[in-house]
Short mmCIF file of C-alpha atoms in Angstrom, two decimals:
data_model
loop_
_atom_site.label_atom_id
_atom_site.label_comp_id
_atom_site.label_asym_id
_atom_site.label_seq_id
_atom_site.Cartn_x
_atom_site.Cartn_y
_atom_site.Cartn_z
CA UNK A 1 33.83 7.03 -31.27
CA UNK A 2 31.07 10.18 -31.52
CA UNK A 3 27.93 8.56 -30.06
CA UNK A 4 24.36 8.50 -31.37
CA UNK A 5 21.18 8.80 -29.24
CA UNK A 6 20.13 5.80 -31.26
CA UNK A 7 23.99 3.96 -29.98
CA UNK A 8 22.51 4.08 -26.56
CA UNK A 9 19.23 3.08 -27.14
CA UNK A 10 20.64 0.05 -29.13
CA UNK A 11 22.87 -0.79 -25.94
CA UNK A 12 25.88 0.50 -28.21
CA UNK A 13 27.22 3.52 -27.01
CA UNK A 14 30.39 1.34 -25.06
CA UNK A 15 28.91 2.73 -21.63
CA UNK A 16 27.26 -0.16 -20.02
CA UNK A 17 29.64 0.15 -17.38
CA UNK A 18 30.91 2.70 -15.10
CA UNK A 19 35.03 3.15 -13.69
CA UNK A 20 32.87 5.12 -11.15
CA UNK A 21 30.42 4.55 -8.76
CA UNK A 22 27.66 7.22 -8.53
CA UNK A 23 26.05 8.01 -5.72
CA UNK A 24 21.96 7.49 -5.30
CA UNK A 25 21.68 10.70 -4.23
CA UNK A 26 22.77 12.03 -7.18
CA UNK A 27 19.82 10.57 -9.42
CA UNK A 28 17.60 12.83 -7.20
CA UNK A 29 16.04 15.54 -9.14
CA UNK A 30 17.75 18.89 -7.79
CA UNK A 31 20.86 16.83 -8.36
CA UNK A 32 20.11 15.84 -11.45
CA UNK A 33 19.85 19.75 -12.62
CA UNK A 34 23.32 20.19 -11.36
CA UNK A 35 25.16 17.76 -14.25
CA UNK A 36 26.67 15.27 -11.68
CA UNK A 37 25.74 12.53 -13.30
CA UNK A 38 26.09 13.07 -16.66
CA UNK A 39 29.97 14.81 -15.96
CA UNK A 40 30.60 11.73 -14.15
CA UNK A 41 29.32 8.96 -17.36
CA UNK A 42 31.05 11.80 -19.88
CA UNK A 43 34.14 11.10 -18.27
CA UNK A 44 34.04 7.73 -18.44
CA UNK A 45 35.85 5.95 -21.02
CA UNK A 46 33.87 3.57 -23.46
CA UNK A 47 34.78 0.48 -23.25
CA UNK A 48 33.31 -2.17 -25.76
CA UNK A 49 32.95 -6.22 -26.16
CA UNK A 50 35.63 -7.91 -28.21
CA UNK A 51 33.00 -9.63 -30.25
CA UNK A 52 29.78 -7.11 -30.61
CA UNK A 53 29.28 -3.33 -29.93
CA UNK A 54 26.52 -4.66 -28.20
CA UNK A 55 26.18 -4.69 -24.36
CA UNK A 56 22.80 -4.09 -22.50
CA UNK A 57 22.99 -1.15 -20.55
CA UNK A 58 20.64 -2.00 -17.53
CA UNK A 59 21.00 1.50 -15.68
CA UNK A 60 23.75 3.99 -17.42
CA UNK A 61 21.55 4.15 -20.90
CA UNK A 62 18.45 5.66 -18.70
CA UNK A 63 20.65 7.93 -16.78
CA UNK A 64 22.21 8.96 -20.66
CA UNK A 65 18.33 9.87 -22.18
CA UNK A 66 17.66 11.58 -18.81
CA UNK A 67 20.07 14.20 -19.28
CA UNK A 68 19.14 14.07 -23.07
CA UNK A 69 15.68 15.18 -22.13
CA UNK A 70 16.59 17.43 -19.80
CA UNK A 71 18.73 19.46 -22.65
CA UNK A 72 16.34 19.03 -25.48
CA UNK A 73 12.86 20.18 -23.41
CA UNK A 74 12.42 23.71 -23.89
CA UNK A 75 12.02 24.15 -19.68
CA UNK A 76 14.50 21.62 -19.25
CA UNK A 77 12.50 19.25 -17.15
CA UNK A 78 14.09 15.68 -16.00
CA UNK A 79 11.94 12.42 -17.62
CA UNK A 80 10.40 11.99 -14.36
CA UNK A 81 8.97 15.50 -14.16
CA UNK A 82 7.61 14.73 -18.30
CA UNK A 83 6.38 11.99 -17.43
CA UNK A 84 3.85 13.02 -14.47
CA UNK A 85 2.69 15.73 -16.75
CA UNK A 86 2.35 13.84 -19.98
CA UNK A 87 1.40 10.72 -18.83
CA UNK A 88 -0.09 11.07 -15.22
CA UNK A 89 -1.83 14.53 -15.27
CA UNK A 90 -3.10 14.72 -18.87
CA UNK A 91 -4.17 10.47 -19.17
CA UNK A 92 -4.25 9.32 -15.64
CA UNK A 93 -1.51 6.84 -16.69
CA UNK A 94 -0.32 5.91 -13.01
CA UNK A 95 3.49 5.36 -14.03
CA UNK A 96 5.88 7.62 -11.99
CA UNK A 97 9.56 8.32 -12.17
CA UNK A 98 10.70 9.69 -9.10
CA UNK A 99 8.25 9.87 -6.52
CA UNK A 100 7.31 12.31 -3.99
CA UNK A 101 7.29 11.82 -0.15
CA UNK A 102 3.39 11.27 -0.53
CA UNK A 103 3.79 9.32 -3.06
CA UNK A 104 6.10 6.76 -0.56
CA UNK A 105 2.85 5.59 0.86
CA UNK A 106 1.51 4.19 -2.10
CA UNK A 107 4.26 1.64 -2.69
CA UNK A 108 4.34 -1.71 -1.20
CA UNK A 109 7.41 -3.19 -0.07
CA UNK A 110 9.57 -5.59 -2.26
CA UNK A 111 10.45 -9.07 -0.98
CA UNK A 112 12.74 -11.57 -2.46
CA UNK A 113 13.67 -15.42 -1.56
CA UNK A 114 17.01 -16.09 0.20
CA UNK A 115 19.52 -18.08 -1.82
CA UNK A 116 19.03 -20.41 0.66
CA UNK A 117 15.19 -20.61 0.47
CA UNK A 118 15.56 -20.33 -3.52
CA UNK A 119 17.52 -23.61 -3.73
CA UNK A 120 15.18 -25.48 -1.43
CA UNK A 121 12.06 -24.94 -3.26
CA UNK A 122 13.80 -25.42 -6.45
CA UNK A 123 13.86 -29.30 -5.28
CA UNK A 124 10.71 -28.98 -4.74
CA UNK A 125 8.17 -30.05 -7.92
CA UNK A 126 5.81 -27.28 -8.89
CA UNK A 127 2.97 -29.42 -8.79
CA UNK A 128 3.87 -30.10 -5.08
CA UNK A 129 3.91 -26.84 -4.18
CA UNK A 130 7.44 -25.41 -5.35
CA UNK A 131 7.74 -21.75 -5.47
CA UNK A 132 10.51 -21.83 -8.23
CA UNK A 133 10.12 -22.07 -11.75
CA UNK A 134 13.39 -24.97 -11.91
CA UNK A 135 14.37 -28.04 -10.40
CA UNK A 136 17.43 -27.85 -9.11
CA UNK A 137 19.91 -28.66 -11.98
CA UNK A 138 18.73 -25.69 -14.07
CA UNK A 139 18.46 -23.63 -11.30
CA UNK A 140 22.14 -24.17 -10.34
CA UNK A 141 23.17 -23.38 -13.65
CA UNK A 142 20.82 -20.52 -13.60
CA UNK A 143 22.35 -19.36 -9.99
CA UNK A 144 25.71 -19.39 -11.21
CA UNK A 145 25.51 -17.44 -13.90
CA UNK A 146 23.86 -15.10 -11.66
CA UNK A 147 26.50 -14.91 -9.50
CA UNK A 148 29.44 -14.77 -12.52
CA UNK A 149 27.64 -11.63 -13.97
CA UNK A 150 26.79 -9.70 -10.95
CA UNK A 151 28.87 -11.10 -7.74
CA UNK A 152 31.96 -12.20 -8.79
CA UNK A 153 34.62 -8.84 -8.93
CA UNK A 154 34.36 -7.53 -12.28
CA UNK A 155 37.69 -8.21 -14.45
CA UNK A 156 37.63 -5.64 -16.80
CA UNK A 157 38.24 -3.38 -14.01
CA UNK A 158 34.47 -1.50 -14.09
CA UNK A 159 33.16 -0.20 -10.69
CA UNK A 160 30.14 -1.33 -9.02
CA UNK A 161 27.12 1.20 -10.87
CA UNK A 162 26.55 2.78 -6.87
CA UNK A 163 29.41 4.12 -4.53
CA UNK A 164 30.23 1.58 -1.52
CA UNK A 165 27.92 -1.13 -3.11
CA UNK A 166 28.94 -4.73 -2.03
CA UNK A 167 28.73 -7.47 -5.01
CA UNK A 168 28.48 -9.71 -2.04
CA UNK A 169 25.88 -11.15 -0.06
CA UNK A 170 22.60 -12.82 -0.78
CA UNK A 171 20.91 -10.81 -3.18
CA UNK A 172 17.51 -11.76 -1.32
CA UNK A 173 18.06 -9.53 1.12
CA UNK A 174 19.99 -6.67 -0.63
CA UNK A 175 18.52 -6.58 -3.62
CA UNK A 176 14.59 -5.91 -1.83
CA UNK A 177 16.55 -3.54 0.34
CA UNK A 178 18.23 -1.36 -1.91
CA UNK A 179 14.59 -1.20 -3.79
CA UNK A 180 12.94 -0.10 -1.15
CA UNK A 181 14.84 2.72 0.04
CA UNK A 182 13.57 6.24 0.26
CA UNK A 183 16.72 7.38 -2.04
CA UNK A 184 15.47 4.50 -4.96
CA UNK A 185 12.29 5.37 -5.14
CA UNK A 186 12.42 8.97 -5.28
CA UNK A 187 15.82 9.04 -7.14
CA UNK A 188 15.46 8.88 -11.46
CA UNK A 189 16.77 5.92 -12.73
CA UNK A 190 14.58 5.30 -15.99
CA UNK A 191 15.64 1.97 -16.65
CA UNK A 192 15.37 0.90 -13.12
CA UNK A 193 13.02 2.91 -10.86
CA UNK A 194 10.07 4.05 -12.66
CA UNK A 195 7.16 2.74 -10.46
CA UNK A 196 3.57 1.45 -11.58
CA UNK A 197 1.02 -1.01 -10.96
CA UNK A 198 0.33 -3.45 -13.54
CA UNK A 199 -2.62 -2.29 -14.41
CA UNK A 200 -0.92 1.72 -15.54
CA UNK A 201 1.74 -0.62 -16.94
CA UNK A 202 -0.95 -2.82 -19.38
CA UNK A 203 -2.94 1.13 -19.69
CA UNK A 204 0.49 2.43 -21.48
CA UNK A 205 1.13 -0.64 -23.71
CA UNK A 206 -2.62 -1.01 -24.52
CA UNK A 207 -2.05 2.94 -25.82
CA UNK A 208 1.30 2.10 -27.74
CA UNK A 209 -0.46 -1.34 -29.25
CA UNK A 210 -3.43 1.19 -30.78
CA UNK A 211 -0.35 3.18 -32.21
CA UNK A 212 -0.13 5.32 -29.15
CA UNK A 213 -4.03 6.43 -28.54
CA UNK A 214 -5.55 6.05 -25.03
CA UNK A 215 -9.05 6.93 -24.39
CA UNK A 216 -9.62 9.23 -27.39
CA UNK A 217 -6.27 11.09 -26.47
CA UNK A 218 -2.34 10.11 -27.63
CA UNK A 219 0.50 9.71 -25.18
CA UNK A 220 2.59 10.07 -28.65
CA UNK A 221 1.85 11.44 -32.42
CA UNK A 222 1.80 8.71 -35.17
CA UNK A 223 5.17 10.26 -35.96
CA UNK A 224 6.54 10.00 -32.65
CA UNK A 225 5.42 5.89 -32.56
CA UNK A 226 6.63 5.16 -36.19
CA UNK A 227 10.10 6.58 -35.24
CA UNK A 228 10.04 4.79 -31.92
CA UNK A 229 9.82 1.66 -34.13
CA UNK A 230 11.86 2.54 -36.89
CA UNK A 231 14.99 0.74 -38.04
CA UNK A 232 15.37 -2.64 -35.32
CA UNK A 233 18.85 -3.45 -35.57
CA UNK A 234 19.73 -7.52 -34.47
CA UNK A 235 23.03 -8.14 -33.20
CA UNK A 236 24.47 -10.55 -30.61
CA UNK A 237 24.17 -9.02 -26.64
CA UNK A 238 27.73 -9.69 -24.77
CA UNK A 239 25.39 -9.14 -21.49
CA UNK A 240 22.83 -11.97 -22.47
CA UNK A 241 25.58 -14.19 -23.69
CA UNK A 242 25.79 -13.50 -27.07
CA UNK A 243 21.77 -14.08 -27.06
CA UNK A 244 20.53 -12.04 -30.29
CA UNK A 245 18.21 -8.98 -28.70
CA UNK A 246 16.07 -6.49 -31.95
CA UNK A 247 16.17 -3.04 -30.77
CA UNK A 248 15.21 -0.05 -32.55
CA UNK A 249 16.56 3.32 -33.03
CA UNK A 250 13.97 4.48 -30.06
CA UNK A 251 15.10 1.69 -27.65
CA UNK A 252 12.20 -0.67 -28.07
CA UNK A 253 12.93 -4.65 -28.45
CA UNK A 254 11.50 -6.48 -31.13
CA UNK A 255 11.09 -10.35 -30.02
CA UNK A 256 11.16 -12.24 -33.24
CA UNK A 257 11.34 -15.67 -33.16
CA UNK A 258 14.41 -16.75 -35.99
CA UNK A 259 14.81 -20.24 -37.18
CA UNK A 260 17.75 -20.79 -35.72
CA UNK A 261 17.36 -19.18 -32.14
CA UNK A 262 19.68 -20.65 -29.63
CA UNK A 263 18.41 -22.45 -26.12
CA UNK A 264 19.35 -19.07 -24.84
CA UNK A 265 16.89 -17.41 -27.21
CA UNK A 266 14.56 -19.47 -27.07
CA UNK A 267 14.06 -18.84 -23.03
CA UNK A 268 14.31 -15.14 -23.55
CA UNK A 269 11.25 -15.07 -26.40
CA UNK A 270 9.05 -17.89 -26.35
CA UNK A 271 5.46 -17.14 -26.61
CA UNK A 272 6.80 -13.46 -27.04
CA UNK A 273 6.96 -13.61 -31.01
CA UNK A 274 5.41 -10.41 -32.46
CA UNK A 275 5.80 -7.87 -29.33
CA UNK A 276 7.07 -5.11 -28.46
CA UNK A 277 8.96 -3.03 -25.84
CA UNK A 278 10.55 -4.33 -22.69
CA UNK A 279 11.02 -6.86 -19.55
CA UNK A 280 12.45 -5.29 -15.80
CA UNK A 281 14.68 -7.07 -13.37
CA UNK A 282 12.59 -9.09 -11.24
CA UNK A 283 10.03 -10.19 -13.27
CA UNK A 284 7.63 -7.04 -14.37
CA UNK A 285 7.44 -6.54 -18.24
CA UNK A 286 5.29 -3.91 -20.35
CA UNK A 287 5.34 -4.87 -24.09
CA UNK A 288 2.60 -4.43 -26.74
CA UNK A 289 1.77 -6.11 -29.86
CA UNK A 290 0.72 -3.83 -32.83
CA UNK A 291 -0.86 -6.59 -35.25
CA UNK A 292 -2.85 -8.44 -32.48
CA UNK A 293 -3.08 -5.24 -30.88
CA UNK A 294 -2.54 -6.89 -26.97
CA UNK A 295 -1.03 -4.10 -24.42
CA UNK A 296 0.61 -6.57 -21.76
CA UNK A 297 1.47 -5.34 -18.07
CA UNK A 298 2.81 -7.37 -15.43
CA UNK A 299 4.13 -5.86 -12.32
CA UNK A 300 5.39 -7.95 -8.88
CA UNK A 301 6.19 -7.41 -5.56
CA UNK A 302 8.03 -10.65 -5.18
CA UNK A 303 11.32 -10.33 -7.22
CA UNK A 304 12.63 -13.11 -8.61
CA UNK A 305 16.10 -11.82 -8.79
CA UNK A 306 17.60 -14.77 -10.72
CA UNK A 307 14.98 -14.64 -12.79
CA UNK A 308 16.58 -12.86 -16.53
CA UNK A 309 13.93 -13.45 -18.49
CA UNK A 310 10.96 -13.06 -16.60
CA UNK A 311 9.42 -16.61 -16.84
CA UNK A 312 6.01 -15.76 -15.02
CA UNK A 313 5.20 -12.99 -17.31
CA UNK A 314 6.22 -14.77 -20.57
CA UNK A 315 3.91 -17.68 -19.65
CA UNK A 316 1.26 -15.90 -19.43
CA UNK A 317 1.74 -13.59 -22.72
CA UNK A 318 1.83 -16.88 -24.37
CA UNK A 319 -1.61 -17.55 -22.83
CA UNK A 320 -2.93 -14.63 -23.77
CA UNK A 321 -1.55 -13.99 -27.31
CA UNK A 322 -2.99 -17.85 -27.91
CA UNK A 323 -6.30 -16.71 -26.76
CA UNK A 324 -6.03 -13.43 -28.92
CA UNK A 325 -5.44 -15.47 -31.70
CA UNK A 326 -8.15 -18.25 -31.11
CA UNK A 327 -11.14 -15.46 -30.48
CA UNK A 328 -10.09 -13.58 -33.70
CA UNK A 329 -10.34 -16.84 -35.60
CA UNK A 330 -13.85 -17.02 -34.42
CA UNK A 331 -14.54 -13.10 -35.23
CA UNK A 332 -15.21 -12.42 -31.69
CA UNK A 333 -15.41 -9.15 -30.98
CA UNK A 334 -12.12 -9.17 -28.34
CA UNK A 335 -12.09 -5.48 -27.72
CA UNK A 336 -15.68 -5.10 -26.34
CA UNK A 337 -15.92 -8.84 -24.79
CA UNK A 338 -18.55 -9.18 -26.79
CA UNK A 339 -19.16 -13.34 -26.57
CA UNK A 340 -21.12 -13.11 -30.05
CA UNK A 341 -19.65 -13.99 -33.33
CA UNK A 342 -19.66 -11.10 -36.03
CA UNK A 343 -20.57 -12.14 -39.47
#
């Protein structure tokens, strides 16, 4: 079937997976202008899950949208160039897609626990210094789920996202090693390789919570903000074990609590009701709460590669939301940090 931009952004294009892996070097800006990645995806056969059209596009969606941006902009710039120009240079929002050689020196190496260490840490209660959020029984289930999703041989005939990439080995070693590589950091994977500090993510999220306004300017017009958030569609997502997601036509997820939430859905959304945005692999989050005008950014250099719901950030979001709600109940001026109350 024909694919619209909103289908890609709702993860319903049938292109969540590839039959041929790409070369990481093809994500470098000079290569993107050659259209190598675009041609590979264009020739890829659409494949949909059996019971839902939605299957989260881990990386492919970002690659497709980058090509759309490149074709739609008057000067044919990539999304990385656009972000640098419109966010960083105009508004000093320190967010980047596709680092320069000079910017590589500003990055901090990512680290993660090996499988063995994570299992051992799950045996230690958090109260006694355990570094894994879950006990050994829960963590064992999470680990098995991760292995089935990312480490077992793909039964539907799909290739690893990157050519020559092995699905075996310890993810606590292979994931940081790949993410720390210069070719990944310099390349443009909009759904995976954006580089930013937590402060930069929070600044951008704060602007989004205020309709796109940032320090007297606009990172996005009110009209574009409305279009970004319009027409959310709630559907089961095959990538998340049929847990429901609610993506808009602009590709942001609406986090809402439903009366019939399953356990998987509660784990994904608990404390996030009313937030909008995304979460990243390893723990990072950029989300905003338009009603409460909260912008939340969380970035980490220690990756919890097994945690698909970003538990640490979720718990902090819950506390931040609770604090803001209590402050509003007392009529405290939260934005100005005014300790007095207003009449």
